CSV table of C-alpha atoms and ligand atoms in Angstrom, one decimal:
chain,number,residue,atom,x,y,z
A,1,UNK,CA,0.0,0.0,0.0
A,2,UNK,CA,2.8,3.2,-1.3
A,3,UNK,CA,3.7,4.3,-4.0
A,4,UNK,CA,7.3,2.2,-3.9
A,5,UNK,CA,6.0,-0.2,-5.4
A,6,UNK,CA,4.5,1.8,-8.4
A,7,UNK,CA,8.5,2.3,-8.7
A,8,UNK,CA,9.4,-1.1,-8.6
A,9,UNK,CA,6.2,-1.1,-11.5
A,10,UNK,CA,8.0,1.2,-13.4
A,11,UNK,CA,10.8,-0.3,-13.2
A,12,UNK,CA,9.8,-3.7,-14.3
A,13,UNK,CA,9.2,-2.3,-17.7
A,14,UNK,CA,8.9,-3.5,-20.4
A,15,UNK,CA,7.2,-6.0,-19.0
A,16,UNK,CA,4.5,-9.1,-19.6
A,17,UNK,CA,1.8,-9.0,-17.2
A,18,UNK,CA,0.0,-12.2,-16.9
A,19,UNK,CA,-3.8,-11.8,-16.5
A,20,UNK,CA,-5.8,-14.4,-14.5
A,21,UNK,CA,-8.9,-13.7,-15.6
A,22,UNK,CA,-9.3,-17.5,-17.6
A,23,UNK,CA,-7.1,-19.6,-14.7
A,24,UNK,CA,-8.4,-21.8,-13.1
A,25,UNK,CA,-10.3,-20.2,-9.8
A,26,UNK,CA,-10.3,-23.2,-7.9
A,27,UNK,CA,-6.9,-23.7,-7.8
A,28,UNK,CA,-5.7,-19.9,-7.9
A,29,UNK,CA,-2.8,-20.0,-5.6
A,30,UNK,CA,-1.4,-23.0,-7.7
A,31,UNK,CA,-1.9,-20.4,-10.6
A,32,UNK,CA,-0.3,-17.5,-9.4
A,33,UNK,CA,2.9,-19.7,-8.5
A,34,UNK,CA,3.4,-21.1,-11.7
A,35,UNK,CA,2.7,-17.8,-13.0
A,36,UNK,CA,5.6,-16.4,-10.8
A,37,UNK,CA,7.9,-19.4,-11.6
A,38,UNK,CA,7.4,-18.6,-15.5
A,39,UNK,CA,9.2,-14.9,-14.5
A,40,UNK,CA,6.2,-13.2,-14.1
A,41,UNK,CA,6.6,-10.1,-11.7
A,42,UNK,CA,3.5,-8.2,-11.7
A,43,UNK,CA,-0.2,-9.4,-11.6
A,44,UNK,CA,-3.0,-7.8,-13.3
A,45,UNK,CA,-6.3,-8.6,-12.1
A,46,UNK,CA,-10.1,-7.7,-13.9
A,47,UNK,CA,-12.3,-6.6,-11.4
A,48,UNK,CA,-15.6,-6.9,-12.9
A,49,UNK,CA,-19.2,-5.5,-11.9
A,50,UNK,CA,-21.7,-7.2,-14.1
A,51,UNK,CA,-22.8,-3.5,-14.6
A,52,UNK,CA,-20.1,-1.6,-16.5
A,53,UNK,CA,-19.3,-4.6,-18.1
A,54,UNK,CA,-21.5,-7.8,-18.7
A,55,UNK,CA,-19.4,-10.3,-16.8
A,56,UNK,CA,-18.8,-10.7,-13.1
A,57,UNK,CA,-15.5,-11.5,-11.8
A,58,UNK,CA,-14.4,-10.8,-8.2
A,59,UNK,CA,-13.7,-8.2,-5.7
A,60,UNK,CA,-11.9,-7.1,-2.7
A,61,UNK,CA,-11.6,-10.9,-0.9
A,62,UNK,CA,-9.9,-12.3,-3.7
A,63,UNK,CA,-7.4,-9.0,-3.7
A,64,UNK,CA,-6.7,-9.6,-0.5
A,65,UNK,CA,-6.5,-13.5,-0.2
A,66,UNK,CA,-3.5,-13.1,-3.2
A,67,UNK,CA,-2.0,-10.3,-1.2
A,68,UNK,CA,-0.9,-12.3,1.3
A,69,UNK,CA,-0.1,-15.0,-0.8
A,70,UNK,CA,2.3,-13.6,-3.3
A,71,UNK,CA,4.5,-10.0,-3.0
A,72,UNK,CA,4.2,-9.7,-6.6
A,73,UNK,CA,2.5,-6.0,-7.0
A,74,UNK,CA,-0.9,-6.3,-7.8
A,75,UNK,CA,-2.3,-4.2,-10.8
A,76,UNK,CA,-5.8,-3.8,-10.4
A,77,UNK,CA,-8.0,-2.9,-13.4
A,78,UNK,CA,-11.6,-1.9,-12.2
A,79,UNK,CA,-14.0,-2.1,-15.0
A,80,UNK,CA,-16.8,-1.2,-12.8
A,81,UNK,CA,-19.7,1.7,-12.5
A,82,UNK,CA,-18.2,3.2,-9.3
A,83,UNK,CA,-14.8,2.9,-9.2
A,84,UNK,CA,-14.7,6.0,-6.6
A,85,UNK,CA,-16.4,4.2,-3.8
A,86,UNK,CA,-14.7,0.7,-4.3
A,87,UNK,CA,-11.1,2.5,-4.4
A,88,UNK,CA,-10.1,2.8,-0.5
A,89,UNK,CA,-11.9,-1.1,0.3
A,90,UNK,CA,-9.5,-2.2,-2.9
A,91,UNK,CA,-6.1,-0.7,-1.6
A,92,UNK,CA,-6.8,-1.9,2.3
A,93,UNK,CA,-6.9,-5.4,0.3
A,94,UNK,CA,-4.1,-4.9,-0.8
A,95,UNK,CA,-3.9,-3.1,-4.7
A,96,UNK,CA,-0.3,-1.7,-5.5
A,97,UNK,CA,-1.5,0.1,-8.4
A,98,UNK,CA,-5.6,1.0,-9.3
A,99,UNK,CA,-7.1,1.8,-12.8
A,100,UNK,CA,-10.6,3.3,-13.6
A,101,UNK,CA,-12.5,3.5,-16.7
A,102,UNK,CA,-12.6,6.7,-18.1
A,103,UNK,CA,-15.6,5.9,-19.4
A,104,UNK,CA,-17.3,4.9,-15.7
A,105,UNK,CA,-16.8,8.4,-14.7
A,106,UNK,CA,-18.2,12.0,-14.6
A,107,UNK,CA,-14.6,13.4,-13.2
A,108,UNK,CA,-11.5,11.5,-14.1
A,109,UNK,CA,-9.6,14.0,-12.5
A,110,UNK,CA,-11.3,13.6,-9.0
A,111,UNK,CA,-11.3,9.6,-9.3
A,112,UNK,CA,-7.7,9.8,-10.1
A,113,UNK,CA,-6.9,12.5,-7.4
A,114,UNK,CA,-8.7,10.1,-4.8
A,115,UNK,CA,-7.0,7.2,-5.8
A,116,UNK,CA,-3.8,8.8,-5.7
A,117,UNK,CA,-4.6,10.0,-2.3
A,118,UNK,CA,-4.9,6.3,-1.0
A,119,UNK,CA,-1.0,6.4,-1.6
A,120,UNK,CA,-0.9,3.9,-5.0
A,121,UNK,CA,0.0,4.5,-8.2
A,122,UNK,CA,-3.3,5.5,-10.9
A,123,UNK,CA,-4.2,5.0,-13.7
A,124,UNK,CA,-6.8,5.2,-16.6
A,125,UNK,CA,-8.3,2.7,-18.6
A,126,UNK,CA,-9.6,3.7,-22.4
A,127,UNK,CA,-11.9,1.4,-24.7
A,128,UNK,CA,-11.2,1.3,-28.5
A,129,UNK,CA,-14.5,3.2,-29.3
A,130,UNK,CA,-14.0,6.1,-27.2
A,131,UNK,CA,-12.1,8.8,-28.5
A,132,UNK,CA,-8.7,9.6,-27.3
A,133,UNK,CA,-10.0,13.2,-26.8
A,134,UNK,CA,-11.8,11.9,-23.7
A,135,UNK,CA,-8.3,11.3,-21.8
A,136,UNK,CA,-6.9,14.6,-22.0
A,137,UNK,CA,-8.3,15.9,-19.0
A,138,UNK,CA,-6.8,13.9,-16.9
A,139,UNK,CA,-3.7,13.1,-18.4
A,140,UNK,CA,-1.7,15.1,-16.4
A,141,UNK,CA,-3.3,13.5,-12.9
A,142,UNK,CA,-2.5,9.4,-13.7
A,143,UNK,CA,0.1,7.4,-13.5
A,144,UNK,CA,-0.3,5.5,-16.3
A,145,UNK,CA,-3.0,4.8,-19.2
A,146,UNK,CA,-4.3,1.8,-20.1
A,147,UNK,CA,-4.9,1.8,-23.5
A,148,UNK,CA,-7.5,-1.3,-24.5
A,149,UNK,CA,-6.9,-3.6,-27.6
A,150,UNK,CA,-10.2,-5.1,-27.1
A,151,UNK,CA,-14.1,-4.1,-25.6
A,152,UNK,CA,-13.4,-4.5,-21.9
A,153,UNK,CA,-15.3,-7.3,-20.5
A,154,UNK,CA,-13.9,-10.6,-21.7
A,155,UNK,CA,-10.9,-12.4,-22.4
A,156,UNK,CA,-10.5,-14.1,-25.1
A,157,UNK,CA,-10.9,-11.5,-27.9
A,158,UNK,CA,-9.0,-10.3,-31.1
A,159,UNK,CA,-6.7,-7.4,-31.0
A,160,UNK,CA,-8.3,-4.2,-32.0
A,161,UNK,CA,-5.0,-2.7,-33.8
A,162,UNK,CA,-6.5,1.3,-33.3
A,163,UNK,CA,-4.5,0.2,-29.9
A,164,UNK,CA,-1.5,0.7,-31.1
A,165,UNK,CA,-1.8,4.3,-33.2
A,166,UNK,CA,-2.7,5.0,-29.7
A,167,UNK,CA,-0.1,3.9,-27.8
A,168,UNK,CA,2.3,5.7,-30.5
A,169,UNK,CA,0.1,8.9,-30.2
A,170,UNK,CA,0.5,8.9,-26.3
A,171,UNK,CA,4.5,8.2,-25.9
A,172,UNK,CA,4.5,11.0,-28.7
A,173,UNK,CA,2.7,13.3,-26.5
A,174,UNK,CA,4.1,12.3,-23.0
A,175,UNK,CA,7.5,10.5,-23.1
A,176,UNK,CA,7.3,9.3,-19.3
A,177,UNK,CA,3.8,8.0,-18.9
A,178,UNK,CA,3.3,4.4,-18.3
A,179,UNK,CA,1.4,3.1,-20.8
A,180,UNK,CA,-0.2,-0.6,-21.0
A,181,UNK,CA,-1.8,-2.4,-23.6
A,182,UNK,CA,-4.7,-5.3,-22.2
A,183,UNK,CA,-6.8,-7.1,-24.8
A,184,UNK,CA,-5.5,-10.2,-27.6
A,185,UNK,CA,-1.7,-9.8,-26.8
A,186,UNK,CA,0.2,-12.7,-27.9
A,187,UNK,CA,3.5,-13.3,-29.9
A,188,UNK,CA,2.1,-12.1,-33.0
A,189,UNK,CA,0.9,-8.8,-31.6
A,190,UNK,CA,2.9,-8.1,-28.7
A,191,UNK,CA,6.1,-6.4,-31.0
A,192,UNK,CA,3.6,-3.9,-33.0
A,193,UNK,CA,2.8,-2.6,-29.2
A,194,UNK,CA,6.6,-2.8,-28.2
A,195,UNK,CA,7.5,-1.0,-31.2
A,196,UNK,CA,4.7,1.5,-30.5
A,197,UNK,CA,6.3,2.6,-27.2
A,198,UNK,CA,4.5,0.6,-25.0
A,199,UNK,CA,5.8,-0.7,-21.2
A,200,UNK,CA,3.4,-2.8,-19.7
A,201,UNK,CA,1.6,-6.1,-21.7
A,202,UNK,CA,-1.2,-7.5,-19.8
A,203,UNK,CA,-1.6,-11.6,-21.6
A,204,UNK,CA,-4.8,-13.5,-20.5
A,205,UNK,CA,-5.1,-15.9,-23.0
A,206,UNK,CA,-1.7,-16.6,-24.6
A,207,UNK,CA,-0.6,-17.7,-21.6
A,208,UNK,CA,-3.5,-19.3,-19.8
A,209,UNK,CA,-4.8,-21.5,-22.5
A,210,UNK,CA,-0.5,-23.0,-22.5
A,211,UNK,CA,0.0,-26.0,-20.8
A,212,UNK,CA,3.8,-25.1,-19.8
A,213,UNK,CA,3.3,-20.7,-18.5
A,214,UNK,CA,7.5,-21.1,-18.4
A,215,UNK,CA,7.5,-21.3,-22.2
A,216,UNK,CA,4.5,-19.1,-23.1
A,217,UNK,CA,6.0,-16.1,-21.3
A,218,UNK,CA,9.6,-16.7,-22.9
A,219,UNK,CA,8.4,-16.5,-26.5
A,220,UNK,CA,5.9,-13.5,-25.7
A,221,UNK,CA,9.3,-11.9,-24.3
A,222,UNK,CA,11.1,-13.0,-27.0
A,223,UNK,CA,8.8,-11.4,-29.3
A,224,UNK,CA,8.6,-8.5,-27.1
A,225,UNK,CA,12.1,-7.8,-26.9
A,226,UNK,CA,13.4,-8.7,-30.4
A,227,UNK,CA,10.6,-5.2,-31.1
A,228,UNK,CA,12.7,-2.6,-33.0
A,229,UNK,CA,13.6,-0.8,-29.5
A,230,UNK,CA,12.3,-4.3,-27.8
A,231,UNK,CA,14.8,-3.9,-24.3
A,232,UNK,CA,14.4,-0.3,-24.1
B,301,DX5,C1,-10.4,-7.9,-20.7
B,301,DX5,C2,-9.4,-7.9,-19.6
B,301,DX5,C3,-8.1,-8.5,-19.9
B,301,DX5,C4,-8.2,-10.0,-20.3
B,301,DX5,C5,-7.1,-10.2,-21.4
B,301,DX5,O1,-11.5,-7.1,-20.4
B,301,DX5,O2,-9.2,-6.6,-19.2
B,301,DX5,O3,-7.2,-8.3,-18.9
B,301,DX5,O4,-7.9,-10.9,-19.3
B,301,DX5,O5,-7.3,-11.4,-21.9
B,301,DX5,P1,-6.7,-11.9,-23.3
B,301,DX5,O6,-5.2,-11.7,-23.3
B,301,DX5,O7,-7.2,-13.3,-23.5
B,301,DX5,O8,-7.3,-10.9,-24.4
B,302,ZN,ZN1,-7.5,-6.2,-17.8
């Protein structure tokens, strides 16, 4: 719960951030292990309200059961109604680093000045149908924008490539933001989003859907890191 470990985030960079939405939930501690033991740092977890999004995931009990199972920072992506209210009961459990929807709110600015408050890093999350425009409020207040490469909701899905004019258009625009790219990364998409200036990869599927994580996440890194600028 500080903003160290949004360093230790940043620092990680570029990096492939395994997404546990598709594991299997009833044996989620094995998961996160093997997730770690493929050289996994961070985890990136969908928080979903069957509101802002049709599916239902889980909440602040899971957060916290994996806190105090793994140190790994926990990057929590809220694609709920009211992220405001569920912000301070998702950092007691335990979130390193919180990202609203820019399209859940009437104020980005105040979401992202609350969140911030709570002493982890922020950031905001942008669908592929709503324009860029909409984020430039608020740039100046987030940590990081998550830029999505597919319709929030489910994983699963094919990449939406206006993702990556964005990421390009954002790096342009603000060389030191954290930017990361969620939505049909795999090894045939992840170097377009490298190339593009991107830090953070968030991988459901093209690593979940491996039977070995060890060498899923070594050829996503390869492909990541053999990127024209790939290691930095
Ligand atoms: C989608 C979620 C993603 C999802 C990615 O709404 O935000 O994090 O798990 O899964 P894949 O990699 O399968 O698209
Ligand atoms: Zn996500």
């Amino acid at each position: 719960m500080n903003r160290a470990k949004l360093d230790s985030i940043r620092e990680a960079g570029p990096a492939i951030l395994p997404s546990v939405l598709n594991c299997d939930f009833g044996n989620l501690m094995a998961e996160v292990d093997r997730l770690r033991e493929a050289g996994t740092e961070i985890l990136h977890l969908d928080v979903m309200d069957g509101h802002f999004v049709p599916n239902l995931t889980f909440g602040m009990p899971i957060v916290e059961g994996l806190r105090r199972h793994t140190d790994m920072p926990l990057d929590v992506h809220l694609m709920i109604s009211d992220p405001a209210t569920y912000a301070k009961p998702m950092v007691d459990a335990g979130a390193d680093m919180l990202t609203f929807h820019v399209e859940a709110v009437k104020d980005p600015v105040e979401v992202a000045g609350k969140v911030r408050d709570l002493g982890v890093g922020v950031g905001v999350a942008i669908n592929p149908g709503t324009p860029l425009s909409e984020l430039d409020v608020c740039l100046d207040s987030v940590d990081m924008v998550l830029v999505m490469s597919v319709e929030a909701g489910f994983g699963g899905q094919s990449f939406n490539p206006v993702a990556i004019d964005r990421i390009r258009e954002l790096r342009s625009r603000y060389p030191e933001l954290l930017l990361e790219i969620d939505g049909g990364i795999n090894t045939s998409t992840i170097g377009a989003a490298r190339e593009a200036g991107c830090d953070l990869f968030v991988v459901g599927s093209a690593i979940i859907s491996s039977d070995d994580y060890t060498v899923a996440v070594s050829e996503l890194n390869d492909a990541m890191m053999s990127a024209k600028g790939g290691s930095r």
